[in-house]
Short mmCIF file of C-alpha atoms in Angstrom, two decimals:
data_model
loop_
_atom_site.label_atom_id
_atom_site.label_comp_id
_atom_site.label_asym_id
_atom_site.label_seq_id
_atom_site.Cartn_x
_atom_site.Cartn_y
_atom_site.Cartn_z
CA LYS C 1395 -12.13 -31.26 -48.44
CA CYS C 1396 -8.93 -33.07 -49.22
CA PHE C 1397 -5.59 -34.09 -47.80
CA LYS C 1398 -2.30 -33.32 -49.52
CA SER C 1399 0.35 -36.01 -49.28
CA PHE C 1400 3.88 -34.93 -50.12
CA GLN C 1401 6.09 -37.43 -52.01
CA GLY C 1402 9.52 -36.12 -52.98
CA GLU C 1403 9.26 -32.75 -54.69
CA GLY C 1404 5.76 -33.25 -56.07
CA CYS C 1405 2.45 -33.72 -54.38
CA ARG C 1406 -0.74 -35.48 -55.22
CA THR C 1407 -4.28 -34.82 -54.17
CA VAL C 1408 -6.01 -37.58 -52.26
CA PRO C 1409 -9.79 -37.26 -52.26
CA LEU C 1410 -11.55 -38.00 -48.97
CA SER C 1411 -13.64 -41.06 -48.85
CA GLY C 1412 -15.55 -39.79 -45.84
CA HIS C 1413 -15.90 -37.03 -43.26
CA VAL C 1414 -12.85 -36.62 -40.97
CA GLY C 1415 -14.35 -34.21 -38.49
CA PHE C 1416 -11.63 -31.81 -37.32
CA ASP C 1417 -13.86 -28.97 -38.49
CA SER C 1418 -15.69 -29.52 -35.19
CA LEU C 1419 -12.73 -28.18 -33.22
CA PRO C 1420 -14.27 -24.70 -32.88
CA ASP C 1421 -17.44 -26.30 -31.54
CA GLN C 1422 -15.39 -28.33 -29.07
CA LEU C 1423 -13.60 -25.21 -27.88
CA VAL C 1424 -16.89 -23.36 -27.52
CA ASN C 1425 -18.46 -26.19 -25.54
CA LYS C 1426 -15.42 -26.49 -23.29
CA SER C 1427 -15.31 -22.73 -22.67
CA VAL C 1428 -19.04 -22.58 -21.97
CA ASN C 1429 -18.79 -25.44 -19.49
CA HIS C 1430 -15.83 -23.84 -17.74
CA GLY C 1431 -17.40 -20.38 -17.65
CA PHE C 1432 -15.85 -16.95 -18.12
CA CYS C 1433 -14.56 -14.18 -15.91
CA PHE C 1434 -14.46 -10.45 -16.48
CA ASN C 1435 -13.07 -7.81 -14.13
CA ILE C 1436 -13.96 -4.12 -14.34
CA LEU C 1437 -12.21 -1.30 -12.47
CA CYS C 1438 -14.32 1.84 -11.99
CA VAL C 1439 -12.17 4.90 -11.34
CA GLY C 1440 -13.76 8.25 -10.61
CA GLU C 1441 -14.68 10.73 -7.95
CA THR C 1442 -17.42 9.99 -5.45
CA GLY C 1443 -20.88 10.85 -6.71
CA LEU C 1444 -20.33 10.34 -10.45
CA GLY C 1445 -22.72 7.36 -10.61
CA LYS C 1446 -20.26 4.47 -10.91
CA SER C 1447 -22.44 1.96 -9.05
CA THR C 1448 -25.60 3.04 -10.87
CA LEU C 1449 -23.91 2.61 -14.25
CA MET C 1450 -22.77 -0.91 -13.34
CA ASP C 1451 -26.33 -1.80 -12.32
CA THR C 1452 -27.60 -0.42 -15.62
CA LEU C 1453 -24.96 -2.15 -17.76
CA PHE C 1454 -25.69 -5.63 -16.44
CA ASN C 1455 -29.38 -5.02 -15.68
CA THR C 1456 -28.77 -6.18 -12.10
CA LYS C 1457 -28.95 -4.58 -8.69
CA PHE C 1458 -25.52 -5.13 -7.19
CA GLU C 1459 -25.02 -4.91 -3.45
CA GLY C 1460 -23.14 -1.93 -2.11
CA GLU C 1461 -23.29 1.00 0.27
CA PRO C 1462 -23.03 4.64 -0.84
CA ALA C 1463 -19.58 6.05 -0.20
CA SER C 1464 -19.07 9.24 1.79
CA HIS C 1465 -16.75 12.13 0.95
CA SER C 1466 -14.85 11.86 4.25
CA GLN C 1467 -12.46 8.99 3.42
CA PRO C 1468 -8.92 9.61 4.72
CA GLY C 1469 -7.42 7.91 1.65
CA VAL C 1470 -8.23 5.96 -1.50
CA GLN C 1471 -9.43 2.41 -0.86
CA LEU C 1472 -10.25 -0.23 -3.46
CA LYS C 1473 -13.28 -2.37 -2.78
CA SER C 1474 -13.76 -5.54 -4.83
CA SER C 1475 -17.00 -7.47 -5.21
CA THR C 1476 -17.53 -10.65 -7.26
CA TYR C 1477 -20.86 -11.81 -8.66
CA ASP C 1478 -21.97 -14.90 -10.58
CA LEU C 1479 -24.15 -13.95 -13.54
CA GLN C 1480 -25.86 -16.11 -16.15
CA GLU C 1481 -27.24 -15.24 -19.56
CA SER C 1482 -28.76 -18.11 -21.56
CA ASN C 1483 -26.32 -20.99 -20.85
CA VAL C 1484 -23.25 -18.79 -20.38
CA ASN C 1485 -21.90 -18.27 -16.85
CA LEU C 1486 -19.89 -15.13 -16.09
CA LYS C 1487 -17.93 -14.45 -12.92
CA LEU C 1488 -18.00 -10.66 -12.83
CA THR C 1489 -15.74 -8.68 -10.49
CA ILE C 1490 -16.35 -4.98 -9.98
CA VAL C 1491 -13.65 -2.95 -8.25
CA GLY C 1492 -14.52 0.52 -6.97
CA THR C 1493 -12.18 3.31 -5.89
CA VAL C 1494 -13.70 4.55 -2.65
CA GLY C 1495 -12.62 8.07 -1.71
CA PHE C 1496 -10.85 8.83 -5.01
CA GLY C 1497 -10.47 12.60 -5.41
CA ASP C 1498 -11.97 13.45 -2.00
CA GLN C 1499 -8.72 14.42 -0.27
CA ILE C 1500 -7.29 17.92 -0.19
CA ASN C 1501 -3.87 16.57 -1.20
CA LYS C 1502 -4.52 14.41 -4.27
CA GLU C 1503 -0.88 13.94 -5.19
CA ASP C 1504 -0.73 10.21 -4.40
CA SER C 1505 -4.34 9.26 -5.14
CA TYR C 1506 -3.30 7.04 -8.05
CA LYS C 1507 -0.83 4.92 -6.03
CA PRO C 1508 -3.36 2.57 -4.35
CA ILE C 1509 -4.90 1.88 -7.77
CA VAL C 1510 -1.53 1.06 -9.37
CA GLU C 1511 -0.58 -1.12 -6.40
CA PHE C 1512 -3.88 -3.01 -6.63
CA ILE C 1513 -3.45 -3.72 -10.36
CA ASP C 1514 0.15 -4.86 -9.82
CA ALA C 1515 -0.97 -7.08 -6.94
CA GLN C 1516 -3.36 -8.94 -9.26
CA PHE C 1517 -0.59 -9.39 -11.84
CA GLU C 1518 1.75 -10.62 -9.12
CA ALA C 1519 -0.79 -13.17 -7.86
CA TYR C 1520 -1.20 -14.59 -11.38
CA LEU C 1521 2.59 -14.63 -11.93
CA GLN C 1522 3.17 -16.47 -8.66
CA GLU C 1523 0.62 -19.08 -9.71
CA GLU C 1524 2.38 -19.45 -13.06
CA LEU C 1525 5.77 -19.94 -11.41
CA LYS C 1526 4.55 -22.75 -9.15
CA ILE C 1527 5.78 -26.26 -9.85
CA LYS C 1528 2.24 -27.60 -9.62
CA ARG C 1529 -0.01 -25.07 -11.33
CA VAL C 1530 -3.81 -25.02 -11.33
CA LEU C 1531 -4.45 -22.10 -13.67
CA HIS C 1532 -7.63 -23.69 -15.02
CA ASN C 1533 -9.20 -23.36 -11.56
CA PHE C 1534 -7.36 -20.18 -10.58
CA HIS C 1535 -9.59 -17.14 -10.09
CA ASP C 1536 -8.11 -14.62 -12.50
CA SER C 1537 -8.46 -11.25 -10.77
CA ARG C 1538 -6.47 -9.22 -13.32
CA ILE C 1539 -8.30 -6.07 -14.38
CA HIS C 1540 -9.60 -6.40 -17.95
CA ALA C 1541 -11.20 -2.98 -18.37
CA CYS C 1542 -10.89 0.33 -16.56
CA LEU C 1543 -13.88 2.63 -16.91
CA TYR C 1544 -12.53 6.07 -16.10
CA PHE C 1545 -15.37 8.39 -15.07
CA ILE C 1546 -14.84 12.03 -16.03
CA ALA C 1547 -16.85 14.75 -14.30
CA PRO C 1548 -19.15 16.66 -16.73
CA THR C 1549 -17.49 20.03 -16.20
CA GLY C 1550 -17.57 21.00 -19.87
CA HIS C 1551 -14.15 22.66 -19.63
CA SER C 1552 -11.15 20.33 -19.53
CA LEU C 1553 -9.72 17.35 -17.74
CA LYS C 1554 -8.53 17.78 -14.16
CA SER C 1555 -4.86 17.33 -13.36
CA LEU C 1556 -5.81 14.33 -11.22
CA ASP C 1557 -7.46 12.66 -14.23
CA LEU C 1558 -4.47 13.19 -16.52
CA VAL C 1559 -1.93 11.99 -13.94
CA THR C 1560 -3.97 8.91 -13.02
CA MET C 1561 -4.68 7.84 -16.60
CA LYS C 1562 -1.02 8.34 -17.52
CA LYS C 1563 0.03 6.04 -14.67
CA LEU C 1564 -2.55 3.40 -15.62
CA ASP C 1565 -2.39 3.30 -19.44
CA SER C 1566 0.48 0.77 -19.49
CA LYS C 1567 -1.22 -1.50 -16.95
CA VAL C 1568 -4.88 -1.66 -17.95
CA ASN C 1569 -7.27 -1.01 -20.84
CA ILE C 1570 -8.65 2.48 -20.17
CA ILE C 1571 -12.06 3.43 -21.56
CA PRO C 1572 -12.82 7.07 -20.70
CA ILE C 1573 -16.47 7.97 -20.19
CA ILE C 1574 -18.20 11.23 -19.34
CA ALA C 1575 -20.45 10.51 -16.37
CA LYS C 1576 -23.86 12.12 -15.92
CA SER C 1577 -23.61 13.63 -19.39
CA ASP C 1578 -27.15 15.03 -19.16
CA ALA C 1579 -25.71 17.75 -16.90
CA ILE C 1580 -24.39 19.67 -19.95
CA SER C 1581 -25.94 20.60 -23.27
CA LYS C 1582 -25.36 18.81 -26.58
CA SER C 1583 -23.14 21.54 -28.01
CA GLU C 1584 -21.07 21.74 -24.83
CA LEU C 1585 -20.79 17.94 -24.78
CA THR C 1586 -19.41 17.85 -28.33
CA LYS C 1587 -16.80 20.49 -27.51
CA PHE C 1588 -15.99 18.70 -24.25
CA LYS C 1589 -15.30 15.42 -26.09
CA ILE C 1590 -12.98 17.17 -28.54
CA LYS C 1591 -11.18 18.90 -25.66
CA ILE C 1592 -10.73 15.62 -23.76
CA THR C 1593 -9.38 13.80 -26.83
CA SER C 1594 -6.96 16.64 -27.55
CA GLU C 1595 -5.65 16.68 -23.97
CA LEU C 1596 -5.20 12.91 -23.89
CA VAL C 1597 -3.18 12.99 -27.12
CA SER C 1598 -1.07 15.99 -26.09
CA ASN C 1599 -0.23 14.34 -22.74
CA GLY C 1600 0.60 10.98 -24.31
CA VAL C 1601 -2.18 9.03 -22.58
CA GLN C 1602 -2.85 5.75 -24.41
CA ILE C 1603 -6.52 4.78 -24.08
CA TYR C 1604 -7.99 1.50 -25.30
CA GLN C 1605 -8.82 1.49 -29.00
CA PHE C 1606 -11.45 -0.97 -30.20
CA PRO C 1607 -9.68 -3.41 -32.58
CA THR C 1608 -10.18 -3.05 -36.32
CA ASP C 1609 -8.10 -6.02 -37.50
CA ASP C 1610 -11.09 -8.38 -37.48
CA GLU C 1611 -13.21 -7.79 -40.60
CA SER C 1612 -16.42 -8.80 -38.85
CA VAL C 1613 -16.17 -5.94 -36.32
CA ALA C 1614 -13.75 -3.57 -38.04
CA GLU C 1615 -16.43 -1.21 -39.32
CA ILE C 1616 -18.39 -0.85 -36.09
CA ASN C 1617 -15.24 -0.59 -33.95
CA GLY C 1618 -13.75 2.03 -36.26
CA THR C 1619 -16.94 4.06 -35.97
CA MET C 1620 -17.08 3.72 -32.20
CA ASN C 1621 -13.45 4.80 -31.78
CA ALA C 1622 -14.51 8.16 -33.15
CA HIS C 1623 -17.17 8.50 -30.40
CA LEU C 1624 -14.70 8.14 -27.51
CA PRO C 1625 -15.03 9.23 -24.78
CA PHE C 1626 -18.57 7.91 -24.37
CA ALA C 1627 -21.07 10.25 -22.74
CA VAL C 1628 -23.24 8.03 -20.55
CA ILE C 1629 -26.18 8.16 -18.17
CA GLY C 1630 -27.09 5.43 -15.70
CA SER C 1631 -30.46 4.68 -14.14
CA THR C 1632 -32.42 1.69 -12.89
CA GLU C 1633 -35.73 3.57 -12.92
CA GLU C 1634 -38.10 2.30 -15.61
CA GLN C 1635 -41.12 3.84 -17.27
CA LYS C 1636 -43.40 2.62 -20.04
CA ILE C 1637 -42.91 4.69 -23.18
CA GLY C 1638 -45.16 3.60 -26.00
CA ASN C 1639 -45.35 -0.17 -25.77
CA LYS C 1640 -41.91 -0.68 -24.23
CA MET C 1641 -40.44 -0.32 -20.73
CA MET C 1642 -37.47 2.04 -20.89
CA LYS C 1643 -34.76 3.00 -18.36
CA ILE C 1644 -35.14 6.71 -17.80
CA ARG C 1645 -34.12 9.65 -15.64
CA GLN C 1646 -37.09 11.81 -14.75
CA TYR C 1647 -36.64 15.57 -14.46
CA PRO C 1648 -39.18 18.38 -13.93
CA TRP C 1649 -38.58 19.53 -17.50
CA GLY C 1650 -38.77 16.12 -19.14
CA THR C 1651 -37.40 12.59 -19.40
CA VAL C 1652 -33.96 11.32 -20.45
CA GLN C 1653 -33.97 7.83 -21.95
CA VAL C 1654 -30.84 5.91 -21.02
CA GLU C 1655 -31.04 3.53 -23.99
CA ASN C 1656 -31.88 6.21 -26.54
CA GLU C 1657 -28.74 6.85 -28.61
CA THR C 1658 -29.84 10.40 -29.34
CA HIS C 1659 -29.81 11.13 -25.60
CA CYS C 1660 -26.51 9.47 -24.59
CA ASP C 1661 -23.88 6.87 -25.57
CA PHE C 1662 -24.93 4.22 -23.04
CA VAL C 1663 -25.93 1.71 -25.72
CA LYS C 1664 -22.63 2.26 -27.53
CA LEU C 1665 -20.69 1.59 -24.34
CA ARG C 1666 -22.68 -1.55 -23.58
CA GLU C 1667 -22.26 -2.88 -27.11
CA MET C 1668 -18.52 -2.18 -27.25
CA LEU C 1669 -17.70 -3.30 -23.72
CA ILE C 1670 -19.84 -6.42 -23.39
CA ARG C 1671 -21.20 -7.68 -26.70
CA VAL C 1672 -18.39 -6.96 -29.17
CA ASN C 1673 -15.02 -6.57 -27.43
CA MET C 1674 -15.15 -8.36 -24.09
CA GLU C 1675 -12.88 -11.17 -25.28
CA ASP C 1676 -10.46 -8.71 -26.88
CA LEU C 1677 -10.21 -6.84 -23.57
CA ARG C 1678 -9.38 -10.11 -21.83
CA GLU C 1679 -6.81 -10.98 -24.49
CA GLN C 1680 -5.19 -7.52 -24.43
CA THR C 1681 -4.88 -7.76 -20.65
CA HIS C 1682 -3.02 -11.05 -20.92
CA THR C 1683 -0.90 -10.53 -24.04
CA ARG C 1684 -0.02 -6.86 -23.54
CA HIS C 1685 -0.33 -5.56 -20.00
CA TYR C 1686 0.38 -8.77 -18.09
CA GLU C 1687 3.24 -9.72 -20.42
CA LEU C 1688 4.81 -6.30 -19.86
CA TYR C 1689 4.57 -6.73 -16.10
CA ARG C 1690 5.87 -10.31 -16.32
CA ARG C 1691 8.82 -9.33 -18.52
CA CYS C 1692 9.84 -6.45 -16.24
CA LYS C 1693 9.49 -8.65 -13.16
CA LEU C 1694 11.58 -11.48 -14.60
CA GLU C 1695 14.23 -9.04 -15.82
CA GLU C 1696 14.45 -7.65 -12.30
CA MET C 1697 15.07 -11.21 -11.13
CA GLY C 1698 17.89 -11.56 -13.69
CA PHE C 1699 16.15 -13.71 -16.31
CA LYS C 1700 16.72 -12.82 -19.98
CA ASP C 1701 16.01 -14.45 -23.33
CA THR C 1702 19.71 -14.50 -24.23
CA ASP C 1703 22.90 -14.42 -22.19
CA PRO C 1704 25.70 -11.85 -22.72
CA ASP C 1705 27.19 -14.10 -25.42
CA SER C 1706 23.87 -14.10 -27.34
CA LYS C 1707 23.41 -17.78 -26.59
CA PRO C 1708 19.98 -19.28 -25.90
CA PHE C 1709 18.62 -18.66 -22.45
CA SER C 1710 19.27 -21.41 -19.89
CA LEU C 1711 17.06 -21.44 -16.81
CA GLN C 1712 19.50 -23.66 -14.89
CA GLU C 1713 22.50 -21.44 -15.64
CA THR C 1714 20.55 -18.29 -14.80
CA TYR C 1715 19.37 -19.87 -11.56
CA GLU C 1716 22.91 -20.89 -10.62
CA ALA C 1717 24.24 -17.43 -11.51
CA LYS C 1718 21.55 -15.71 -9.44
CA ARG C 1719 22.13 -18.16 -6.60
CA ASN C 1720 25.89 -17.48 -6.61
CA GLU C 1721 25.21 -13.75 -6.84
CA PHE C 1722 22.81 -13.99 -3.93
CA LEU C 1723 25.28 -16.02 -1.86
CA GLY C 1724 28.01 -13.49 -2.68
CA GLU C 1725 25.79 -10.63 -1.59
CA LEU C 1726 24.83 -12.59 1.52
CA GLN C 1727 28.49 -13.16 2.42
CA LYS C 1728 29.25 -9.52 1.75
CA LYS C 1729 26.41 -8.42 4.00
CA GLU C 1730 27.52 -10.94 6.62
CA GLU C 1731 31.06 -9.53 6.51
CA GLU C 1732 29.71 -5.99 6.73
CA MET C 1733 27.56 -6.98 9.70
CA ARG C 1734 30.56 -8.66 11.34
CA GLN C 1735 32.71 -5.57 10.84
CA MET C 1736 29.91 -3.43 12.12
CA PHE C 1737 29.54 -5.72 15.15
CA VAL C 1738 33.30 -5.55 15.87
CA GLN C 1739 33.20 -1.77 15.53
CA ARG C 1740 30.20 -1.57 17.82
CA VAL C 1741 31.98 -3.81 20.38
CA LYS C 1742 35.08 -1.60 20.26
CA GLU C 1743 32.99 1.51 20.67
CA LYS C 1744 31.13 -0.10 23.56
CA GLU C 1745 34.39 -1.16 25.21
CA ALA C 1746 35.73 2.39 24.87
CA GLU C 1747 32.52 3.73 26.40
CA LEU C 1748 32.76 1.23 29.26
CA LYS C 1749 36.42 2.09 29.90
CA GLU C 1750 35.60 5.77 29.93
CA ALA C 1751 32.72 5.11 32.32
CA GLU C 1752 35.00 2.98 34.51
CA LYS C 1753 37.61 5.77 34.57
CA GLU C 1754 34.97 8.27 35.55
CA LEU C 1755 33.76 5.93 38.31
CA HIS C 1756 37.31 5.55 39.66
CA GLU C 1757 37.82 9.30 39.64
CA LYS C 1758 34.49 9.76 41.37
CA PHE C 1759 35.43 7.10 43.94
CA ASP C 1760 38.77 8.80 44.62
CA ARG C 1761 37.03 12.15 45.06
CA LEU C 1762 34.50 10.61 47.42
CA LYS C 1763 37.26 8.80 49.33
CA LYS C 1764 39.27 12.00 49.73
CA LEU C 1765 36.15 13.87 50.74
CA HIS C 1766 35.39 11.15 53.28
CA GLN C 1767 38.90 11.38 54.74
CA ASP C 1768 38.65 15.15 54.98
CA GLU C 1769 35.31 14.90 56.72
CA LYS C 1770 36.68 12.23 59.04
CA LYS C 1771 39.68 14.42 59.94
CA LYS C 1772 37.37 17.36 60.57
CA LEU C 1773 35.23 15.21 62.83
CA GLU C 1774 38.26 13.93 64.75
CA ASP C 1775 39.56 17.50 65.20
CA LYS C 1776 36.17 18.61 66.38
CA LYS C 1777 35.98 15.64 68.76
CA LYS C 1778 39.41 16.48 70.16
CA SER C 1779 38.34 20.09 70.60
CA LEU C 1780 35.18 19.01 72.39
CA ASP C 1781 37.21 16.64 74.60
CA ASP C 1782 39.57 19.49 75.53
CA GLU C 1783 36.60 21.71 76.33
CA VAL C 1784 35.10 18.93 78.50
CA ASN C 1785 38.40 18.44 80.38
CA ALA C 1786 38.76 22.17 80.90
CA PHE C 1787 35.20 22.33 82.11
CA LYS C 1788 35.83 19.47 84.55
CA GLN C 1789 38.95 21.21 85.90
CA ARG C 1790 37.08 24.47 86.33
CA LYS C 1791 34.30 22.58 88.05
CA MET C 1792 36.72 20.86 90.44
CA ALA C 1793 38.41 24.20 91.22
CA ALA C 1794 35.04 25.80 91.89
CA GLU C 1795 34.00 22.93 94.17
CA LEU C 1796 37.31 23.22 96.03
CA LEU C 1797 36.89 26.95 96.53
CA GLN C 1798 33.31 26.40 97.64
CA SER C 1799 34.36 23.80 100.23
CA GLN C 1800 37.18 26.04 101.47
CA ALA C 1801 34.74 28.93 101.74
CA GLN C 1802 32.36 26.75 103.67
CA GLN C 1803 35.11 25.64 105.99
CA ALA C 1804 36.25 29.23 106.52
CA GLY C 1805 32.69 30.35 107.22
CA GLY C 1806 32.26 27.54 109.78
CA SER C 1807 35.41 28.52 111.64
CA GLN C 1808 34.35 32.13 111.89
CA THR C 1809 30.93 31.08 113.19
CA LEU C 1810 32.48 28.93 115.90
CA LYS C 1811 34.80 31.77 116.83
CA ARG C 1812 31.89 34.18 117.12
CA GLU C 1813 29.93 31.66 119.22
CA LYS C 1814 32.86 31.19 121.47
CA GLU C 1815 33.37 34.90 121.83
CA ARG C 1816 29.65 35.38 122.57
CA LYS C 1817 29.73 32.70 125.22
CA ASN C 1818 32.81 34.16 126.79
CA SER C 1819 31.21 37.61 126.91
CA GLY C 1820 28.14 36.10 128.56
CA PHE C 1821 30.09 34.64 131.37
CA LEU C 1822 31.71 37.94 132.01
#
């Protein structure tokens, strides 16, 4: 080891008299990372019944809590569960996100939207933490999705339209690793053809799946080989049986036994090696440097922030903030003026409606008043007619009484005359 000290145009080599020690930086970083712990978030996308939960239990050799999902969900719901795992002295905060009800609806047109919204929500939460004045990113629970295991039904024919649409919507937001679930449901020859068919359809539809990196010499060979095996055909099981002198995870059938960790039976070991042992850190890095940066750039551009201004001058946060503030105030004033004009228009319309209603009320009042006068006149005429009838009746009554009294008087006179004549005749 040596230092090089530059003097003028030449340089001289200064031998070290002792050990400096900056070669321990990697060890310091490792110790710091181990003490802080790691996080890894997996999104499992697939139809109900494809064995997503069982595969997670098998991958991490742990029985995670969870209830079986039914096929009667009204929509797609994302359920997130976080677990603290430890292997040797390394702590891992593992988050598993399941898509409950995915593919169970008759209308599957918008099944991908809740998944996209969930991924964007995790990006937004991290971005909001970054934009804070006082940030605590070292203690912030990073919930961004690092790997998306897309479970494909073992039909043996081709990908469903739902699978192609969903993966196309997700490939720019998350690292997609397609896997054929329950691959023991089809034969070896059918499985090989199915893999080729899936790969061809993904390429022809422009779906970008995660490719294991080959730029690192230490893992370039194994990753290059494993890229050729995508999509992985996997089987999950927590049932164990002793085979030879070793306990093996198996699936027991009437015709025989399928060994989960036997590479001639399925690609489970390949998936576990690539996902956890070899490329976990690359998945985390790709999520941050590629997918999150794309979301962050688009979000900041929507807010008006750019690297250079229209004059190709360096970006100024203060100037951009002032420009956006003035633009916002201008839009606010414009909206305020529009609301004021709308309010004035509404007031005028209301006044016109009230005047029209008032006019109608006056007309109605005049009609009622005229009707009242007519009714009053009719009543007065009828009263006068009744009064005339009463007076006429009284006159007729008085005339009748007078005639009756005269008749009585005349009858009395005749009676007296007859009495007088009778008496006179008696004396004779």
